[in-house]
Amino acid sequence: MIYEVQDLTFSYVGSSRLILAGVFLTLQEGEILSILGPNGAGKSTLLNCMAALLKPSSGKILLAGRALATLSPREVSRIIAYVPQAHTPAFDYTVLHFTMMGRAPNIGLFAQPTAEDEEAALEVLRQLAIEHLALRSYTEISGGERQQAMIARALTQKPRALLFDEPTAHLDYGNQHRVLRMIHSLAEQGYGVVITTHNPDHALLLGGKAAILSAQGTLESGRCEEIITEERLKSVYQTSLRLLYIEELARVACLPLSLVETL
């Protein structure tokens, strides 16, 4: 087991509102967990607690069987890698040098990256089929390419789990599906994967497990097909959505009712 989140609560200092209220969830190797919820429900807050970027108000998070609160940042980064929604670098790194930053948890405090670290970064770029970007400036590549470079940096850490905060945000349709295919492939390779998303159809595409975070901070989780129901989606998004089996796609898809009525 990579993650065990037990009765987690969170509220910001000075606020009486509970962003997270008694959250339980688990994640194993090779498993995908898609976290859905309305704007402001606390999806990113939950992810930041799981990444040790925020401290919960109460409850416990176990990471690989150890209390997350007792682990050093270096120990955490050897187990998980976090891919934020967006990243603005302070310096004009090449994609290769940006990717090599993922080796930091495995490099001594005052040591320099070695040829082995560079080869590890290049190997990940090859794995993701973006080695042609290696010498390009990270600031000059497209949004989709930048997202793939952030994933490459995360993989270079050699983690057991990856946390993605809205990995398809601000991407065009083609790049959204490239990133989703990449995430599915990573789970097949044995990584535990957590993503936050506004799009129920992305969770259905990925399969695995899903969790729905309500505006009150409560969370329901389970198998994707059990959790993502029309009733729950209407309650969360305050709009009518239909789950329909599309023969041409050979899968269930999520569509707005207003669109379904015109088909």
PDB file of C-alpha atoms in Angstrom:
ATOM      1  CA  MET A   1       0.000   0.000   0.000  1.00  0.00           C
ATOM      2  CA  ILE A   2       1.387   3.417  -0.962  1.00  0.00           C
ATOM      3  CA  TYR A   3      -1.226   5.662   0.646  1.00  0.00           C
ATOM      4  CA  GLU A   4      -3.652   5.326   3.507  1.00  0.00           C
ATOM      5  CA  VAL A   5      -5.536   8.548   4.296  1.00  0.00           C
ATOM      6  CA  GLN A   6      -7.413   8.196   7.576  1.00  0.00           C
ATOM      7  CA  ASP A   7     -10.112  10.592   8.812  1.00  0.00           C
ATOM      8  CA  LEU A   8      -8.369  13.638   7.336  1.00  0.00           C
ATOM      9  CA  THR A   9      -9.648  17.132   8.079  1.00  0.00           C
ATOM     10  CA  PHE A  10      -8.270  20.480   6.939  1.00  0.00           C
ATOM     11  CA  SER A  11      -9.174  24.114   7.418  1.00  0.00           C
ATOM     12  CA  TYR A  12      -7.092  27.199   6.779  1.00  0.00           C
ATOM     13  CA  VAL A  13      -5.811  29.176   9.739  1.00  0.00           C
ATOM     14  CA  GLY A  14      -8.386  31.739  10.843  1.00  0.00           C
ATOM     15  CA  SER A  15     -11.237  30.058   8.965  1.00  0.00           C
ATOM     16  CA  SER A  16     -14.012  28.006  10.551  1.00  0.00           C
ATOM     17  CA  ARG A  17     -14.850  26.275   7.256  1.00  0.00           C
ATOM     18  CA  LEU A  18     -13.713  22.671   6.917  1.00  0.00           C
ATOM     19  CA  ILE A  19     -12.238  22.226   3.443  1.00  0.00           C
ATOM     20  CA  LEU A  20     -11.787  18.494   4.091  1.00  0.00           C
ATOM     21  CA  ALA A  21     -14.081  16.688   6.519  1.00  0.00           C
ATOM     22  CA  GLY A  22     -13.243  13.129   7.549  1.00  0.00           C
ATOM     23  CA  VAL A  23     -11.606  11.964   4.306  1.00  0.00           C
ATOM     24  CA  PHE A  24     -10.586   8.301   3.913  1.00  0.00           C
ATOM     25  CA  LEU A  25      -8.862   6.837   0.848  1.00  0.00           C
ATOM     26  CA  THR A  26      -6.201   4.311  -0.185  1.00  0.00           C
ATOM     27  CA  LEU A  27      -3.863   3.862  -3.152  1.00  0.00           C
ATOM     28  CA  GLN A  28      -1.837   0.847  -4.225  1.00  0.00           C
ATOM     29  CA  GLU A  29       0.856   0.321  -6.859  1.00  0.00           C
ATOM     30  CA  GLY A  30      -0.563   0.174 -10.377  1.00  0.00           C
ATOM     31  CA  GLU A  31      -3.793   1.867  -9.315  1.00  0.00           C
ATOM     32  CA  ILE A  32      -5.367   5.064 -10.688  1.00  0.00           C
ATOM     33  CA  LEU A  33      -7.483   7.291  -8.447  1.00  0.00           C
ATOM     34  CA  SER A  34      -9.343  10.182 -10.109  1.00  0.00           C
ATOM     35  CA  ILE A  35     -10.602  12.849  -7.685  1.00  0.00           C
ATOM     36  CA  LEU A  36     -13.575  14.866  -8.960  1.00  0.00           C
ATOM     37  CA  GLY A  37     -15.471  17.763  -7.447  1.00  0.00           C
ATOM     38  CA  PRO A  38     -16.766  21.295  -8.084  1.00  0.00           C
ATOM     39  CA  ASN A  39     -14.568  24.392  -8.108  1.00  0.00           C
ATOM     40  CA  GLY A  40     -13.348  25.240  -4.628  1.00  0.00           C
ATOM     41  CA  ALA A  41     -14.296  21.863  -3.131  1.00  0.00           C
ATOM     42  CA  GLY A  42     -10.724  21.196  -2.015  1.00  0.00           C
ATOM     43  CA  LYS A  43      -9.299  18.789  -4.608  1.00  0.00           C
ATOM     44  CA  SER A  44      -5.968  20.612  -4.800  1.00  0.00           C
ATOM     45  CA  THR A  45      -5.937  21.010  -1.011  1.00  0.00           C
ATOM     46  CA  LEU A  46      -6.286  17.243  -0.596  1.00  0.00           C
ATOM     47  CA  LEU A  47      -3.486  16.641  -3.095  1.00  0.00           C
ATOM     48  CA  ASN A  48      -1.256  19.173  -1.316  1.00  0.00           C
ATOM     49  CA  CYS A  49      -1.870  17.398   1.999  1.00  0.00           C
ATOM     50  CA  MET A  50      -0.923  14.090   0.358  1.00  0.00           C
ATOM     51  CA  ALA A  51       2.244  15.710  -1.021  1.00  0.00           C
ATOM     52  CA  ALA A  52       3.167  17.096   2.435  1.00  0.00           C
ATOM     53  CA  LEU A  53       2.853  20.667   1.130  1.00  0.00           C
ATOM     54  CA  LEU A  54       0.027  21.396   3.597  1.00  0.00           C
ATOM     55  CA  LYS A  55      -0.383  20.121   7.142  1.00  0.00           C
ATOM     56  CA  PRO A  56      -3.792  18.564   7.923  1.00  0.00           C
ATOM     57  CA  SER A  57      -5.802  19.890  10.880  1.00  0.00           C
ATOM     58  CA  SER A  58      -6.362  16.320  12.081  1.00  0.00           C
ATOM     59  CA  GLY A  59      -6.269  12.741  10.880  1.00  0.00           C
ATOM     60  CA  LYS A  60      -3.379  10.726   9.504  1.00  0.00           C
ATOM     61  CA  ILE A  61      -1.699  10.061   6.176  1.00  0.00           C
ATOM     62  CA  LEU A  62       0.439   6.920   5.898  1.00  0.00           C
ATOM     63  CA  LEU A  63       2.938   6.854   3.045  1.00  0.00           C
ATOM     64  CA  ALA A  64       4.360   3.383   2.358  1.00  0.00           C
ATOM     65  CA  GLY A  65       3.274   2.420   5.869  1.00  0.00           C
ATOM     66  CA  ARG A  66       4.933   5.368   7.636  1.00  0.00           C
ATOM     67  CA  ALA A  67       3.323   8.515   9.002  1.00  0.00           C
ATOM     68  CA  LEU A  68       3.791  11.237   6.377  1.00  0.00           C
ATOM     69  CA  ALA A  69       4.253  13.859   9.102  1.00  0.00           C
ATOM     70  CA  THR A  70       7.411  12.078  10.350  1.00  0.00           C
ATOM     71  CA  LEU A  71       9.149  11.904   6.947  1.00  0.00           C
ATOM     72  CA  SER A  72      11.678  14.444   5.698  1.00  0.00           C
ATOM     73  CA  PRO A  73      11.076  16.168   2.325  1.00  0.00           C
ATOM     74  CA  ARG A  74      13.849  14.024   0.814  1.00  0.00           C
ATOM     75  CA  GLU A  75      12.219  10.819   2.092  1.00  0.00           C
ATOM     76  CA  VAL A  76       8.830  11.917   0.712  1.00  0.00           C
ATOM     77  CA  SER A  77      10.302  12.761  -2.689  1.00  0.00           C
ATOM     78  CA  ARG A  78      11.829   9.294  -2.958  1.00  0.00           C
ATOM     79  CA  ILE A  79       8.346   7.785  -2.776  1.00  0.00           C
ATOM     80  CA  ILE A  80       6.087  10.311  -4.538  1.00  0.00           C
ATOM     81  CA  ALA A  81       6.414  12.912  -7.277  1.00  0.00           C
ATOM     82  CA  TYR A  82       4.031  15.853  -7.621  1.00  0.00           C
ATOM     83  CA  VAL A  83       3.070  17.389 -10.973  1.00  0.00           C
ATOM     84  CA  PRO A  84       1.332  20.769 -10.480  1.00  0.00           C
ATOM     85  CA  GLN A  85      -1.175  22.376 -12.842  1.00  0.00           C
ATOM     86  CA  ALA A  86       1.416  24.780 -14.168  1.00  0.00           C
ATOM     87  CA  HIS A  87       5.026  25.682 -13.598  1.00  0.00           C
ATOM     88  CA  THR A  88       6.873  28.888 -14.395  1.00  0.00           C
ATOM     89  CA  PRO A  89      10.647  28.360 -14.185  1.00  0.00           C
ATOM     90  CA  ALA A  90      12.889  31.032 -12.733  1.00  0.00           C
ATOM     91  CA  PHE A  91      15.616  30.297 -15.285  1.00  0.00           C
ATOM     92  CA  ASP A  92      15.705  29.406 -18.961  1.00  0.00           C
ATOM     93  CA  TYR A  93      16.599  25.715 -18.617  1.00  0.00           C
ATOM     94  CA  THR A  94      16.741  23.248 -21.455  1.00  0.00           C
ATOM     95  CA  VAL A  95      14.175  20.456 -21.203  1.00  0.00           C
ATOM     96  CA  LEU A  96      17.015  18.027 -20.406  1.00  0.00           C
ATOM     97  CA  HIS A  97      18.315  20.133 -17.498  1.00  0.00           C
ATOM     98  CA  PHE A  98      14.756  20.704 -16.268  1.00  0.00           C
ATOM     99  CA  THR A  99      14.152  16.934 -16.330  1.00  0.00           C
ATOM    100  CA  MET A 100      17.424  16.258 -14.509  1.00  0.00           C
ATOM    101  CA  MET A 101      16.109  18.254 -11.527  1.00  0.00           C
ATOM    102  CA  GLY A 102      14.052  15.180 -10.736  1.00  0.00           C
ATOM    103  CA  ARG A 103      17.294  13.467  -9.709  1.00  0.00           C
ATOM    104  CA  ALA A 104      17.739  15.883  -6.766  1.00  0.00           C
ATOM    105  CA  PRO A 105      16.452  13.437  -4.081  1.00  0.00           C
ATOM    106  CA  ASN A 106      19.128  10.951  -5.194  1.00  0.00           C
ATOM    107  CA  ILE A 107      22.030  13.422  -5.281  1.00  0.00           C
ATOM    108  CA  GLY A 108      24.044  14.455  -2.227  1.00  0.00           C
ATOM    109  CA  LEU A 109      23.492  17.924  -0.773  1.00  0.00           C
ATOM    110  CA  PHE A 110      26.665  19.434  -2.266  1.00  0.00           C
ATOM    111  CA  ALA A 111      27.128  16.962  -5.138  1.00  0.00           C
ATOM    112  CA  GLN A 112      26.803  17.725  -8.824  1.00  0.00           C
ATOM    113  CA  PRO A 113      24.667  15.697 -11.264  1.00  0.00           C
ATOM    114  CA  THR A 114      26.683  12.942 -12.932  1.00  0.00           C
ATOM    115  CA  ALA A 115      26.692  11.459 -16.413  1.00  0.00           C
ATOM    116  CA  GLU A 116      24.516   8.703 -14.938  1.00  0.00           C
ATOM    117  CA  ASP A 117      21.945  11.297 -13.836  1.00  0.00           C
ATOM    118  CA  GLU A 118      21.933  12.817 -17.320  1.00  0.00           C
ATOM    119  CA  GLU A 119      21.444   9.393 -18.904  1.00  0.00           C
ATOM    120  CA  ALA A 120      18.570   8.666 -16.486  1.00  0.00           C
ATOM    121  CA  ALA A 121      16.866  11.899 -17.607  1.00  0.00           C
ATOM    122  CA  LEU A 122      17.457  11.115 -21.283  1.00  0.00           C
ATOM    123  CA  GLU A 123      16.033   7.625 -20.803  1.00  0.00           C
ATOM    124  CA  VAL A 124      12.792   9.078 -19.418  1.00  0.00           C
ATOM    125  CA  LEU A 125      12.560  11.566 -22.308  1.00  0.00           C
ATOM    126  CA  ARG A 126      12.933   8.601 -24.695  1.00  0.00           C
ATOM    127  CA  GLN A 127      10.296   6.654 -22.776  1.00  0.00           C
ATOM    128  CA  LEU A 128       7.840   9.525 -23.212  1.00  0.00           C
ATOM    129  CA  ALA A 129       8.885  10.012 -26.872  1.00  0.00           C
ATOM    130  CA  ILE A 130       9.957  13.627 -26.284  1.00  0.00           C
ATOM    131  CA  GLU A 131      13.739  13.205 -26.543  1.00  0.00           C
ATOM    132  CA  HIS A 132      13.633  15.585 -29.518  1.00  0.00           C
ATOM    133  CA  LEU A 133      12.886  18.367 -27.006  1.00  0.00           C
ATOM    134  CA  ALA A 134      15.993  17.700 -24.896  1.00  0.00           C
ATOM    135  CA  LEU A 135      17.954  20.768 -26.025  1.00  0.00           C
ATOM    136  CA  ARG A 136      14.930  23.050 -26.481  1.00  0.00           C
ATOM    137  CA  SER A 137      14.279  25.846 -24.000  1.00  0.00           C
ATOM    138  CA  TYR A 138      11.620  24.843 -21.476  1.00  0.00           C
ATOM    139  CA  THR A 139      10.112  28.346 -21.692  1.00  0.00           C
ATOM    140  CA  GLU A 140       9.696  28.166 -25.476  1.00  0.00           C
ATOM    141  CA  ILE A 141       7.898  24.837 -25.896  1.00  0.00           C
ATOM    142  CA  SER A 142       4.109  24.451 -26.068  1.00  0.00           C
ATOM    143  CA  GLY A 143       1.808  23.925 -23.083  1.00  0.00           C
ATOM    144  CA  GLY A 144       1.344  20.250 -23.927  1.00  0.00           C
ATOM    145  CA  GLU A 145       5.093  19.723 -24.300  1.00  0.00           C
ATOM    146  CA  ARG A 146       5.716  21.542 -21.029  1.00  0.00           C
ATOM    147  CA  GLN A 147       3.251  19.270 -19.244  1.00  0.00           C
ATOM    148  CA  GLN A 148       5.058  16.238 -20.661  1.00  0.00           C
ATOM    149  CA  ALA A 149       8.386  17.698 -19.507  1.00  0.00           C
ATOM    150  CA  MET A 150       6.990  18.074 -15.971  1.00  0.00           C
ATOM    151  CA  ILE A 151       5.926  14.424 -16.081  1.00  0.00           C
ATOM    152  CA  ALA A 152       9.418  13.489 -17.287  1.00  0.00           C
ATOM    153  CA  ARG A 153      10.967  15.368 -14.364  1.00  0.00           C
ATOM    154  CA  ALA A 154       8.637  13.535 -11.957  1.00  0.00           C
ATOM    155  CA  LEU A 155       9.526  10.124 -13.439  1.00  0.00           C
ATOM    156  CA  THR A 156      13.237  10.895 -13.166  1.00  0.00           C
ATOM    157  CA  GLN A 157      12.763  10.930  -9.385  1.00  0.00           C
ATOM    158  CA  LYS A 158      12.055   7.168  -9.603  1.00  0.00           C
ATOM    159  CA  PRO A 159       8.974   7.464  -7.337  1.00  0.00           C
ATOM    160  CA  ARG A 160       6.405   4.801  -6.509  1.00  0.00           C
ATOM    161  CA  ALA A 161       3.468   7.173  -6.950  1.00  0.00           C
ATOM    162  CA  LEU A 162       2.629  10.278  -8.991  1.00  0.00           C
ATOM    163  CA  LEU A 163       0.225  13.045  -7.984  1.00  0.00           C
ATOM    164  CA  PHE A 164      -1.233  15.119 -10.838  1.00  0.00           C
ATOM    165  CA  ASP A 165      -3.163  18.326 -10.132  1.00  0.00           C
ATOM    166  CA  GLU A 166      -5.470  18.970 -13.112  1.00  0.00           C
ATOM    167  CA  PRO A 167      -2.986  17.480 -15.625  1.00  0.00           C
ATOM    168  CA  THR A 168      -5.154  18.378 -18.651  1.00  0.00           C
ATOM    169  CA  ALA A 169      -5.957  21.958 -17.609  1.00  0.00           C
ATOM    170  CA  HIS A 170      -5.236  24.534 -20.341  1.00  0.00           C
ATOM    171  CA  LEU A 171      -4.356  21.834 -22.889  1.00  0.00           C
ATOM    172  CA  ASP A 172      -5.986  21.441 -26.291  1.00  0.00           C
ATOM    173  CA  TYR A 173      -8.045  18.323 -27.019  1.00  0.00           C
ATOM    174  CA  GLY A 174      -5.206  16.374 -28.631  1.00  0.00           C
ATOM    175  CA  ASN A 175      -2.758  17.067 -25.813  1.00  0.00           C
ATOM    176  CA  GLN A 176      -5.387  16.206 -23.194  1.00  0.00           C
ATOM    177  CA  HIS A 177      -5.705  12.717 -24.602  1.00  0.00           C
ATOM    178  CA  ARG A 178      -1.940  12.292 -25.009  1.00  0.00           C
ATOM    179  CA  VAL A 179      -1.498  13.088 -21.314  1.00  0.00           C
ATOM    180  CA  LEU A 180      -4.351  10.730 -20.332  1.00  0.00           C
ATOM    181  CA  ARG A 181      -2.811   7.915 -22.392  1.00  0.00           C
ATOM    182  CA  MET A 182       0.510   8.587 -20.681  1.00  0.00           C
ATOM    183  CA  ILE A 183      -1.109   8.431 -17.231  1.00  0.00           C
ATOM    184  CA  HIS A 184      -2.835   5.138 -18.108  1.00  0.00           C
ATOM    185  CA  SER A 185       0.482   3.733 -19.332  1.00  0.00           C
ATOM    186  CA  LEU A 186       2.235   4.769 -16.105  1.00  0.00           C
ATOM    187  CA  ALA A 187      -0.310   2.822 -14.040  1.00  0.00           C
ATOM    188  CA  GLU A 188       0.241  -0.217 -16.265  1.00  0.00           C
ATOM    189  CA  GLN A 189       3.968   0.090 -15.475  1.00  0.00           C
ATOM    190  CA  GLY A 190       3.175  -0.188 -11.761  1.00  0.00           C
ATOM    191  CA  TYR A 191       3.047   3.435 -10.603  1.00  0.00           C
ATOM    192  CA  GLY A 192       0.286   4.480  -8.233  1.00  0.00           C
ATOM    193  CA  VAL A 193      -1.420   7.524  -9.796  1.00  0.00           C
ATOM    194  CA  VAL A 194      -3.698  10.184  -8.295  1.00  0.00           C
ATOM    195  CA  ILE A 195      -5.198  12.912 -10.483  1.00  0.00           C
ATOM    196  CA  THR A 196      -7.627  15.720  -9.803  1.00  0.00           C
ATOM    197  CA  THR A 197     -10.004  16.605 -12.623  1.00  0.00           C
ATOM    198  CA  HIS A 198     -13.179  18.551 -13.365  1.00  0.00           C
ATOM    199  CA  ASN A 199     -14.067  16.194 -16.203  1.00  0.00           C
ATOM    200  CA  PRO A 200     -15.962  12.979 -15.290  1.00  0.00           C
ATOM    201  CA  ASP A 201     -15.319  11.610 -18.771  1.00  0.00           C
ATOM    202  CA  HIS A 202     -11.558  11.673 -18.141  1.00  0.00           C
ATOM    203  CA  ALA A 203     -12.080   9.558 -15.035  1.00  0.00           C
ATOM    204  CA  LEU A 204     -14.205   7.122 -17.065  1.00  0.00           C
ATOM    205  CA  LEU A 205     -11.489   6.929 -19.735  1.00  0.00           C
ATOM    206  CA  LEU A 206      -8.814   6.122 -17.153  1.00  0.00           C
ATOM    207  CA  GLY A 207     -10.910   3.644 -15.181  1.00  0.00           C
ATOM    208  CA  GLY A 208      -9.629   2.297 -11.876  1.00  0.00           C
ATOM    209  CA  LYS A 209     -10.897   4.131  -8.818  1.00  0.00           C
ATOM    210  CA  ALA A 210     -12.715   7.444  -8.489  1.00  0.00           C
ATOM    211  CA  ALA A 211     -13.502   9.749  -5.580  1.00  0.00           C
ATOM    212  CA  ILE A 212     -16.007  12.594  -5.474  1.00  0.00           C
ATOM    213  CA  LEU A 213     -15.294  15.464  -3.101  1.00  0.00           C
ATOM    214  CA  SER A 214     -18.379  17.446  -2.131  1.00  0.00           C
ATOM    215  CA  ALA A 215     -18.575  21.188  -1.429  1.00  0.00           C
ATOM    216  CA  GLN A 216     -18.891  20.215   2.264  1.00  0.00           C
ATOM    217  CA  GLY A 217     -15.498  18.467   2.203  1.00  0.00           C
ATOM    218  CA  THR A 218     -16.782  14.895   2.421  1.00  0.00           C
ATOM    219  CA  LEU A 219     -15.434  12.278   0.042  1.00  0.00           C
ATOM    220  CA  GLU A 220     -16.880   9.092  -1.438  1.00  0.00           C
ATOM    221  CA  SER A 221     -14.483   6.706  -3.156  1.00  0.00           C
ATOM    222  CA  GLY A 222     -14.592   3.297  -4.802  1.00  0.00           C
ATOM    223  CA  ARG A 223     -14.494   1.660  -8.210  1.00  0.00           C
ATOM    224  CA  CYS A 224     -15.019   4.183 -11.010  1.00  0.00           C
ATOM    225  CA  GLU A 225     -18.200   2.548 -12.313  1.00  0.00           C
ATOM    226  CA  GLU A 226     -19.695   2.465  -8.799  1.00  0.00           C
ATOM    227  CA  ILE A 227     -18.876   6.046  -7.817  1.00  0.00           C
ATOM    228  CA  ILE A 228     -19.584   7.921 -11.054  1.00  0.00           C
ATOM    229  CA  THR A 229     -23.370   7.851 -11.313  1.00  0.00           C
ATOM    230  CA  GLU A 230     -25.786  10.329 -12.872  1.00  0.00           C
ATOM    231  CA  GLU A 231     -27.284  11.089  -9.466  1.00  0.00           C
ATOM    232  CA  ARG A 232     -23.918  11.903  -7.867  1.00  0.00           C
ATOM    233  CA  LEU A 233     -22.784  13.988 -10.848  1.00  0.00           C
ATOM    234  CA  LYS A 234     -25.983  16.062 -10.769  1.00  0.00           C
ATOM    235  CA  SER A 235     -25.516  16.688  -7.049  1.00  0.00           C
ATOM    236  CA  VAL A 236     -21.864  17.716  -7.474  1.00  0.00           C
ATOM    237  CA  TYR A 237     -22.067  19.822 -10.638  1.00  0.00           C
ATOM    238  CA  GLN A 238     -25.652  21.089 -10.318  1.00  0.00           C
ATOM    239  CA  THR A 239     -26.409  20.117 -13.897  1.00  0.00           C
ATOM    240  CA  SER A 240     -27.932  17.084 -15.612  1.00  0.00           C
ATOM    241  CA  LEU A 241     -25.359  14.705 -17.065  1.00  0.00           C
ATOM    242  CA  ARG A 242     -26.006  11.374 -18.774  1.00  0.00           C
ATOM    243  CA  LEU A 243     -23.834   8.271 -18.742  1.00  0.00           C
ATOM    244  CA  LEU A 244     -24.336   6.510 -22.066  1.00  0.00           C
ATOM    245  CA  TYR A 245     -22.697   3.480 -23.625  1.00  0.00           C
ATOM    246  CA  ILE A 246     -21.346   4.576 -27.008  1.00  0.00           C
ATOM    247  CA  GLU A 247     -20.983   1.588 -29.306  1.00  0.00           C
ATOM    248  CA  GLU A 248     -18.442   3.253 -31.581  1.00  0.00           C
ATOM    249  CA  LEU A 249     -16.231   3.969 -28.552  1.00  0.00           C
ATOM    250  CA  ALA A 250     -16.970   0.662 -26.803  1.00  0.00           C
ATOM    251  CA  ARG A 251     -17.262   2.477 -23.488  1.00  0.00           C
ATOM    252  CA  VAL A 252     -19.537   4.555 -21.270  1.00  0.00           C
ATOM    253  CA  ALA A 253     -19.222   8.300 -21.870  1.00  0.00           C
ATOM    254  CA  CYS A 254     -20.436  11.295 -19.846  1.00  0.00           C
ATOM    255  CA  LEU A 255     -22.482  13.850 -21.800  1.00  0.00           C
ATOM    256  CA  PRO A 256     -24.578  16.900 -20.839  1.00  0.00           C
ATOM    257  CA  LEU A 257     -28.318  16.143 -21.014  1.00  0.00           C
ATOM    258  CA  SER A 258     -28.902  19.175 -23.268  1.00  0.00           C
ATOM    259  CA  LEU A 259     -26.452  17.711 -25.792  1.00  0.00           C
ATOM    260  CA  VAL A 260     -27.937  14.209 -25.573  1.00  0.00           C
ATOM    261  CA  GLU A 261     -31.399  15.581 -26.324  1.00  0.00           C
ATOM    262  CA  THR A 262     -30.175  17.032 -29.632  1.00  0.00           C
ATOM    263  CA  LEU A 263     -28.567  13.772 -30.830  1.00  0.00           C
TER     264      LEU A 263
END
